[in-house]
């Protein structure tokens, strides 16, 4: 199988009036920071606020009349579901959509809004793969078409229209494209088009740490399933990438960058505060990868795919928390205080610096014990204040334990 640029050209015509030709926005801040010309491909401006409408609409449009009449089924973590829902409503086709129970409510409500009477939502399991399993059984028992979110030729062709737009908008003058990777559909479509048009271009994927299924598969030279999955970057949290997307990525990708979740969170906040752009975690992945590609992008023209902006505002406290911890500005401790007057005052006077702030303090006095533990959260003005704080804390003689994000206790308490 070889997807051609002609197929992608035809998909563009098929989607006229449905898919928006999204703008390429120049980022002065990121260009100066990385000494490159950095552009944002604003897929968050689609009606469904992500690129997923491209693949979903192209796939469903390609079905025969009899297939359309029977309806479709799919699985999604949210964005693909919205693309499928809108496509079903526009084409007046019945669709059943399986989604993980952990899907943000904002995405579920949007799916209902776009699909209306044409779609039915079923929440199952905790991961995308659980939803895939359930939707596959439903497809088999009802003999209807499956609209795969990434591992399907027509879906990939639809996502490839992003590559065509980049090529035309940049008039072929682009050196590097960075795309988020979940199952691999968007990066495969973009790479297929651009590598055929511009053989010298470099295409990079960006995956979140804890969900780097494509990087792991490329490393082992075969599709592998992750034993554990961090679903924080929910739009790109896939245990197992597609076989088709894997083959395309193995052939065309320069590399896949694994990005720490904390850096993704910091990037989301920077995009909002400095560019006025609301990006979901997966939408910020390609920009978060820039720090890992400083040498490769210096002096180059770079396009980063802002794949979506469906972020639940209820998540922002957690996003801010992870960002501060990643930057070394927020730390948590278990402090063991001797149960006698003046212990807390000593900590405040002798350990805490003038710019340090206590953002959490939990302590329960136990009458039958000589010592008691307190959970203390400290926020610093700058990362370099941490070592001096620890030295002052050591001098007080107060016993302490630093809580790390990698510990089970951290997740339980924080």
Short mmCIF file of C-alpha atoms in Angstrom, two decimals:
data_model
loop_
_atom_site.label_atom_id
_atom_site.label_comp_id
_atom_site.label_asym_id
_atom_site.label_seq_id
_atom_site.Cartn_x
_atom_site.Cartn_y
_atom_site.Cartn_z
CA UNK A 1 0.00 0.00 0.00
CA UNK A 2 1.25 3.43 -0.93
CA UNK A 3 -0.74 6.56 -0.13
CA UNK A 4 -0.17 9.16 -2.82
CA UNK A 5 -0.27 12.94 -2.79
CA UNK A 6 -3.10 12.65 -5.34
CA UNK A 7 -5.27 10.85 -2.77
CA UNK A 8 -4.64 13.65 -0.31
CA UNK A 9 -5.40 16.27 -2.97
CA UNK A 10 -8.74 14.54 -3.58
CA UNK A 11 -9.47 14.47 0.16
CA UNK A 12 -9.08 18.25 0.27
CA UNK A 13 -11.78 18.64 -2.40
CA UNK A 14 -14.02 16.13 -0.61
CA UNK A 15 -13.86 18.13 2.63
CA UNK A 16 -14.46 21.62 1.18
CA UNK A 17 -16.90 23.51 3.38
CA UNK A 18 -16.35 21.10 6.29
CA UNK A 19 -12.63 21.26 7.06
CA UNK A 20 -11.09 24.68 7.69
CA UNK A 21 -7.79 25.56 6.07
CA UNK A 22 -6.13 26.50 9.36
CA UNK A 23 -3.66 29.38 9.59
CA UNK A 24 0.09 29.15 10.12
CA UNK A 25 0.82 31.61 12.92
CA UNK A 26 4.37 32.89 13.35
CA UNK A 27 5.61 32.79 16.95
CA UNK A 28 8.00 35.66 17.64
CA UNK A 29 8.62 34.44 21.21
CA UNK A 30 9.55 30.87 20.31
CA UNK A 31 11.50 31.97 17.25
CA UNK A 32 13.70 34.23 19.38
CA UNK A 33 14.02 31.61 22.13
CA UNK A 34 15.20 28.84 19.78
CA UNK A 35 16.94 30.98 17.14
CA UNK A 36 14.67 29.64 14.41
CA UNK A 37 11.54 30.59 12.49
CA UNK A 38 8.78 28.82 14.40
CA UNK A 39 5.22 28.62 13.09
CA UNK A 40 2.11 27.21 14.75
CA UNK A 41 -0.32 25.21 12.62
CA UNK A 42 -3.58 26.11 14.37
CA UNK A 43 -5.70 22.95 14.19
CA UNK A 44 -7.39 24.10 17.40
CA UNK A 45 -9.38 26.49 15.19
CA UNK A 46 -11.34 23.71 13.47
CA UNK A 47 -15.03 23.64 14.38
CA UNK A 48 -14.38 20.60 16.59
CA UNK A 49 -11.24 22.30 17.93
CA UNK A 50 -8.88 19.60 16.69
CA UNK A 51 -7.51 18.05 13.49
CA UNK A 52 -9.60 14.90 13.92
CA UNK A 53 -12.42 16.13 11.68
CA UNK A 54 -10.09 15.66 8.71
CA UNK A 55 -9.58 11.91 9.04
CA UNK A 56 -13.06 11.13 10.34
CA UNK A 57 -14.87 12.97 7.56
CA UNK A 58 -12.66 11.53 4.85
CA UNK A 59 -13.14 7.97 6.13
CA UNK A 60 -16.92 8.18 6.52
CA UNK A 61 -17.33 9.97 3.18
CA UNK A 62 -15.48 7.12 1.47
CA UNK A 63 -18.03 4.49 2.58
CA UNK A 64 -20.47 3.00 0.09
CA UNK A 65 -24.16 3.93 0.27
CA UNK A 66 -25.02 0.56 1.82
CA UNK A 67 -22.27 0.95 4.43
CA UNK A 68 -23.48 4.44 5.31
CA UNK A 69 -27.03 3.13 5.71
CA UNK A 70 -25.92 0.50 8.26
CA UNK A 71 -24.05 3.12 10.29
CA UNK A 72 -20.60 3.19 11.87
CA UNK A 73 -18.83 2.53 15.16
CA UNK A 74 -15.60 3.91 16.61
CA UNK A 75 -13.51 4.33 19.77
CA UNK A 76 -11.98 7.58 20.97
CA UNK A 77 -10.46 9.47 23.89
CA UNK A 78 -12.45 12.53 22.84
CA UNK A 79 -11.22 14.45 19.80
CA UNK A 80 -11.77 11.70 17.23
CA UNK A 81 -15.23 11.23 18.72
CA UNK A 82 -16.07 14.87 18.04
CA UNK A 83 -14.84 14.58 14.46
CA UNK A 84 -16.91 11.43 13.94
CA UNK A 85 -19.96 12.98 15.62
CA UNK A 86 -19.91 16.06 13.38
CA UNK A 87 -19.29 13.92 10.29
CA UNK A 88 -22.25 11.68 11.18
CA UNK A 89 -24.50 14.70 11.65
CA UNK A 90 -23.41 16.32 8.37
CA UNK A 91 -23.77 13.07 6.40
CA UNK A 92 -26.88 11.96 8.36
CA UNK A 93 -25.34 8.63 9.38
CA UNK A 94 -25.94 6.79 12.65
CA UNK A 95 -22.83 6.26 14.78
CA UNK A 96 -21.96 4.53 18.06
CA UNK A 97 -18.93 5.93 19.88
CA UNK A 98 -17.09 4.07 22.65
CA UNK A 99 -15.04 6.29 25.01
CA UNK A 100 -12.98 5.60 28.18
CA UNK A 101 -14.71 6.48 31.43
CA UNK A 102 -11.81 8.87 32.25
CA UNK A 103 -12.57 11.09 29.24
CA UNK A 104 -12.98 14.74 30.39
CA UNK A 105 -16.65 15.67 30.68
CA UNK A 106 -16.07 18.70 28.47
CA UNK A 107 -15.20 16.39 25.57
CA UNK A 108 -18.19 14.11 26.17
CA UNK A 109 -20.58 17.05 26.14
CA UNK A 110 -19.01 18.36 22.94
CA UNK A 111 -19.48 14.96 21.25
CA UNK A 112 -23.18 15.08 22.15
CA UNK A 113 -23.41 18.64 20.84
CA UNK A 114 -21.82 17.86 17.46
CA UNK A 115 -23.56 14.53 16.88
CA UNK A 116 -27.01 15.20 18.28
CA UNK A 117 -29.56 12.52 17.42
CA UNK A 118 -27.16 10.76 15.06
CA UNK A 119 -24.78 9.39 17.69
CA UNK A 120 -24.82 7.22 20.80
CA UNK A 121 -22.02 7.37 23.40
CA UNK A 122 -20.95 4.37 25.46
CA UNK A 123 -18.39 4.82 28.26
CA UNK A 124 -16.24 1.74 28.97
CA UNK A 125 -12.95 0.94 30.72
CA UNK A 126 -10.15 3.32 31.71
CA UNK A 127 -8.03 3.48 28.56
CA UNK A 128 -8.38 4.01 24.85
CA UNK A 129 -7.52 0.36 24.30
CA UNK A 130 -10.46 -0.71 26.48
CA UNK A 131 -12.74 1.37 24.27
CA UNK A 132 -11.18 -0.16 21.15
CA UNK A 133 -11.84 -3.69 22.41
CA UNK A 134 -15.49 -2.92 23.17
CA UNK A 135 -16.05 -1.13 19.86
CA UNK A 136 -14.47 -4.01 17.95
CA UNK A 137 -16.89 -6.50 19.52
CA UNK A 138 -19.78 -4.19 18.68
CA UNK A 139 -18.64 -3.93 15.05
CA UNK A 140 -18.45 -7.70 14.71
CA UNK A 141 -21.86 -8.33 16.26
CA UNK A 142 -23.64 -5.60 14.24
CA UNK A 143 -21.75 -5.93 10.92
CA UNK A 144 -21.10 -2.19 10.53
CA UNK A 145 -18.12 -0.12 9.39
CA UNK A 146 -15.36 0.79 11.82
CA UNK A 147 -13.94 4.32 11.72
CA UNK A 148 -10.47 3.85 13.16
CA UNK A 149 -8.95 6.99 14.73
CA UNK A 150 -5.52 6.38 13.21
CA UNK A 151 -4.73 2.96 11.71
CA UNK A 152 -6.75 3.29 8.51
CA UNK A 153 -5.71 4.43 5.05
CA UNK A 154 -8.63 6.84 4.56
CA UNK A 155 -8.15 8.32 8.03
CA UNK A 156 -4.44 8.88 7.36
CA UNK A 157 -5.23 10.43 3.97
CA UNK A 158 -7.57 12.87 5.70
CA UNK A 159 -4.92 13.85 8.26
CA UNK A 160 -2.45 14.22 5.39
CA UNK A 161 -4.35 17.30 4.19
CA UNK A 162 -2.51 19.17 6.96
CA UNK A 163 0.74 18.38 5.15
CA UNK A 164 -0.67 19.71 1.88
CA UNK A 165 -1.73 22.96 3.56
CA UNK A 166 1.70 23.42 5.15
CA UNK A 167 3.39 22.83 1.80
CA UNK A 168 1.20 25.39 0.04
CA UNK A 169 1.15 27.98 2.83
CA UNK A 170 4.94 27.88 3.20
CA UNK A 171 5.41 27.65 -0.59
CA UNK A 172 7.60 24.61 0.02
CA UNK A 173 10.02 26.59 2.20
CA UNK A 174 9.98 24.55 5.40
CA UNK A 175 12.81 22.53 6.94
CA UNK A 176 11.25 20.75 9.90
CA UNK A 177 7.76 19.73 11.01
CA UNK A 178 7.02 18.50 14.53
CA UNK A 179 3.76 16.67 15.19
CA UNK A 180 2.24 15.03 18.27
CA UNK A 181 1.98 11.26 18.21
CA UNK A 182 -0.77 9.18 19.78
CA UNK A 183 -1.62 6.29 17.50
CA UNK A 184 0.37 7.90 14.71
CA UNK A 185 -2.34 9.01 12.28
CA UNK A 186 -1.59 12.72 12.06
CA UNK A 187 2.19 12.42 11.86
CA UNK A 188 1.87 9.63 9.27
CA UNK A 189 -0.39 11.67 7.01
CA UNK A 190 1.79 14.78 7.25
CA UNK A 191 5.01 12.84 6.67
CA UNK A 192 3.57 10.95 3.69
CA UNK A 193 2.64 14.14 1.87
CA UNK A 194 5.64 16.29 2.74
CA UNK A 195 8.32 13.64 2.21
CA UNK A 196 6.96 13.01 -1.29
CA UNK A 197 6.93 16.72 -2.07
CA UNK A 198 10.07 17.69 -0.16
CA UNK A 199 12.39 14.67 0.25
CA UNK A 200 14.86 16.71 2.33
CA UNK A 201 12.36 17.79 4.96
CA UNK A 202 12.66 16.35 8.48
CA UNK A 203 9.54 15.24 10.31
CA UNK A 204 9.68 14.60 14.06
CA UNK A 205 7.10 13.05 16.33
CA UNK A 206 6.50 14.10 19.94
CA UNK A 207 5.17 11.73 22.60
CA UNK A 208 4.50 12.18 26.30
CA UNK A 209 6.65 10.31 28.79
CA UNK A 210 4.61 7.42 30.13
CA UNK A 211 2.76 7.04 26.83
CA UNK A 212 5.62 6.73 24.32
CA UNK A 213 4.27 3.72 22.42
CA UNK A 214 5.59 4.82 19.01
CA UNK A 215 9.09 5.54 20.31
CA UNK A 216 9.16 2.14 22.02
CA UNK A 217 7.94 0.38 18.87
CA UNK A 218 10.52 2.11 16.68
CA UNK A 219 13.23 1.24 19.18
CA UNK A 220 12.29 -2.46 19.02
CA UNK A 221 11.55 -2.34 15.28
CA UNK A 222 8.06 -3.79 15.75
CA UNK A 223 4.73 -2.73 17.20
CA UNK A 224 4.80 -3.29 20.96
CA UNK A 225 2.23 -2.72 23.67
CA UNK A 226 3.16 -0.64 26.72
CA UNK A 227 2.84 -2.42 30.06
CA UNK A 228 1.66 0.78 31.74
CA UNK A 229 0.13 4.01 30.45
CA UNK A 230 0.10 7.56 31.82
CA UNK A 231 -3.19 9.04 30.54
CA UNK A 232 -2.55 12.67 31.58
CA UNK A 233 -1.95 13.67 27.94
CA UNK A 234 -5.25 12.00 27.16
CA UNK A 235 -5.41 12.98 23.49
CA UNK A 236 -2.20 11.04 22.79
CA UNK A 237 -2.38 8.21 25.34
CA UNK A 238 -2.33 4.97 23.36
CA UNK A 239 -0.98 1.63 24.61
CA UNK A 240 -0.37 0.31 21.13
CA UNK A 241 0.17 2.23 17.89
CA UNK A 242 -1.24 1.04 14.59
CA UNK A 243 0.61 -1.37 12.32
CA UNK A 244 0.04 0.87 9.31
CA UNK A 245 1.12 4.04 11.11
CA UNK A 246 4.15 2.25 12.52
CA UNK A 247 5.32 1.25 9.03
CA UNK A 248 4.91 4.83 7.78
CA UNK A 249 6.68 6.34 10.80
CA UNK A 250 9.53 3.83 10.54
CA UNK A 251 10.05 4.89 6.94
CA UNK A 252 9.63 8.65 7.15
CA UNK A 253 10.20 9.98 10.68
CA UNK A 254 13.54 11.44 11.70
CA UNK A 255 12.94 10.62 15.34
CA UNK A 256 10.32 10.65 18.10
CA UNK A 257 10.99 13.01 21.01
CA UNK A 258 9.76 11.89 24.44
CA UNK A 259 8.54 14.89 26.43
CA UNK A 260 8.15 15.03 30.26
CA UNK A 261 4.56 15.69 31.31
CA UNK A 262 5.66 18.63 33.47
CA UNK A 263 7.19 20.31 30.42
CA UNK A 264 3.95 19.79 28.52
CA UNK A 265 2.11 21.57 31.34
CA UNK A 266 4.58 24.46 31.39
CA UNK A 267 4.23 24.78 27.61
CA UNK A 268 0.42 24.89 27.89
CA UNK A 269 0.65 27.73 30.40
CA UNK A 270 3.21 29.62 28.27
CA UNK A 271 1.01 29.30 25.17
CA UNK A 272 -1.96 30.69 27.09
CA UNK A 273 -0.16 33.49 28.91
CA UNK A 274 2.12 34.62 26.08
CA UNK A 275 0.32 33.72 22.84
CA UNK A 276 -3.26 33.71 24.11
CA UNK A 277 -3.68 30.15 22.81
CA UNK A 278 -5.62 27.48 24.70
CA UNK A 279 -4.00 24.14 23.94
CA UNK A 280 -4.90 20.75 25.34
CA UNK A 281 -1.99 18.61 26.60
CA UNK A 282 -1.62 16.73 23.29
CA UNK A 283 -1.86 20.03 21.43
CA UNK A 284 1.17 21.37 23.31
CA UNK A 285 3.37 18.31 22.70
CA UNK A 286 5.13 19.53 19.56
CA UNK A 287 6.05 22.87 21.17
CA UNK A 288 7.26 21.11 24.33
CA UNK A 289 9.56 19.04 22.10
CA UNK A 290 11.41 22.14 20.85
CA UNK A 291 13.67 22.20 23.91
CA UNK A 292 14.94 18.72 23.03
CA UNK A 293 15.68 19.76 19.43
CA UNK A 294 17.56 23.02 19.99
CA UNK A 295 20.56 22.03 17.88
CA UNK A 296 18.49 20.51 15.08
CA UNK A 297 16.15 23.50 14.64
CA UNK A 298 18.65 26.36 15.04
CA UNK A 299 18.49 28.59 11.96
CA UNK A 300 15.70 26.47 10.43
CA UNK A 301 12.09 27.11 9.46
CA UNK A 302 9.96 24.97 11.75
CA UNK A 303 6.23 24.18 11.81
CA UNK A 304 4.74 22.81 15.02
CA UNK A 305 1.31 21.22 14.89
CA UNK A 306 -1.07 22.60 17.51
CA UNK A 307 -3.33 19.59 17.17
CA UNK A 308 -6.19 20.58 19.47
CA UNK A 309 -7.58 22.92 22.09
CA UNK A 310 -10.22 20.81 23.84
CA UNK A 311 -8.98 21.34 27.36
CA UNK A 312 -11.20 21.07 30.41
CA UNK A 313 -10.69 24.19 32.57
CA UNK A 314 -11.21 22.04 35.66
CA UNK A 315 -7.79 20.51 34.91
CA UNK A 316 -5.86 23.78 35.14
CA UNK A 317 -5.03 23.53 38.88
CA UNK A 318 -3.36 20.14 38.19
CA UNK A 319 -1.64 21.54 35.07
CA UNK A 320 -0.24 24.48 37.06
CA UNK A 321 0.86 22.12 39.85
CA UNK A 322 2.75 19.82 37.47
CA UNK A 323 4.32 22.82 35.75
CA UNK A 324 5.68 24.29 39.00
CA UNK A 325 7.02 20.91 40.16
CA UNK A 326 8.71 20.35 36.79
CA UNK A 327 10.39 23.77 36.98
CA UNK A 328 11.71 23.02 40.47
CA UNK A 329 9.59 25.78 41.99
CA UNK A 330 7.34 23.63 44.13
CA UNK A 331 8.39 20.91 46.59
CA UNK A 332 6.66 18.73 49.14
CA UNK A 333 8.10 17.43 52.41
CA UNK A 334 7.15 15.30 55.36
CA UNK A 335 8.59 17.12 58.38
CA UNK A 336 8.86 15.44 61.78
CA UNK A 337 8.21 17.95 64.54
CA UNK A 338 8.93 17.32 68.22
CA UNK A 339 5.66 17.96 70.02
CA UNK A 340 6.72 20.90 72.11
CA UNK A 341 6.11 24.63 71.78
CA UNK A 342 8.21 26.62 69.31
CA UNK A 343 8.96 23.90 66.75
CA UNK A 344 6.89 25.47 63.95
CA UNK A 345 8.26 28.92 64.80
CA UNK A 346 11.79 27.57 64.48
CA UNK A 347 11.00 26.17 61.03
CA UNK A 348 9.51 29.49 59.91
CA UNK A 349 12.31 31.63 61.30
CA UNK A 350 15.34 29.47 60.53
CA UNK A 351 14.50 27.35 57.49
CA UNK A 352 12.11 29.42 55.40
CA UNK A 353 13.71 32.09 53.21
CA UNK A 354 12.27 35.60 52.77
CA UNK A 355 10.83 34.77 49.32
CA UNK A 356 9.77 31.17 50.13
CA UNK A 357 6.06 30.52 50.49
CA UNK A 358 4.19 27.77 52.34
CA UNK A 359 1.39 26.66 50.02
CA UNK A 360 0.29 23.59 52.01
CA UNK A 361 0.51 22.61 55.65
CA UNK A 362 -1.23 19.64 57.25
CA UNK A 363 -0.51 18.57 60.83
CA UNK A 364 -2.46 16.69 63.45
CA UNK A 365 -1.22 16.71 67.03
CA UNK A 366 -1.12 13.25 68.59
CA UNK A 367 -1.29 13.46 72.39
CA UNK A 368 0.38 10.10 73.03
CA UNK A 369 3.45 10.62 70.85
CA UNK A 370 6.58 12.71 71.27
CA UNK A 371 6.81 13.50 67.57
CA UNK A 372 4.34 14.24 64.80
CA UNK A 373 4.65 14.51 61.03
CA UNK A 374 3.43 17.41 58.92
CA UNK A 375 2.90 17.56 55.18
CA UNK A 376 4.42 20.84 53.95
CA UNK A 377 4.35 22.30 50.46
CA UNK A 378 6.91 25.00 49.63
CA UNK A 379 6.83 27.29 46.57
CA UNK A 380 10.02 29.09 45.60
CA UNK A 381 10.65 32.23 43.56
CA UNK A 382 13.43 30.58 41.58
CA UNK A 383 14.83 27.07 41.21
CA UNK A 384 18.19 28.04 42.72
CA UNK A 385 16.55 28.75 46.10
CA UNK A 386 16.03 25.04 46.77
CA UNK A 387 19.57 24.09 47.83
CA UNK A 388 19.91 27.02 50.29
CA UNK A 389 16.53 26.08 51.76
CA UNK A 390 17.66 22.48 52.32
CA UNK A 391 20.88 23.67 54.02
CA UNK A 392 18.90 25.88 56.39
CA UNK A 393 16.47 23.04 57.08
CA UNK A 394 19.38 20.70 57.92
CA UNK A 395 20.70 23.18 60.49
CA UNK A 396 17.36 23.23 62.35
CA UNK A 397 17.74 19.53 63.14
CA UNK A 398 14.16 18.87 61.99
CA UNK A 399 13.92 15.43 60.37
CA UNK A 400 12.44 15.52 56.88
CA UNK A 401 11.65 13.47 53.78
CA UNK A 402 11.39 14.97 50.30
CA UNK A 403 8.38 13.59 48.43
CA UNK A 404 9.09 12.69 44.81
CA UNK A 405 6.53 12.46 41.99
CA UNK A 406 7.83 8.95 41.30
CA UNK A 407 6.70 7.66 44.71
CA UNK A 408 3.30 6.08 45.31
CA UNK A 409 3.03 8.12 48.51
CA UNK A 410 3.25 11.34 46.44
CA UNK A 411 0.24 10.40 44.30
CA UNK A 412 -1.71 9.34 47.39
CA UNK A 413 -1.05 12.50 49.42
CA UNK A 414 -0.68 15.21 46.77
#
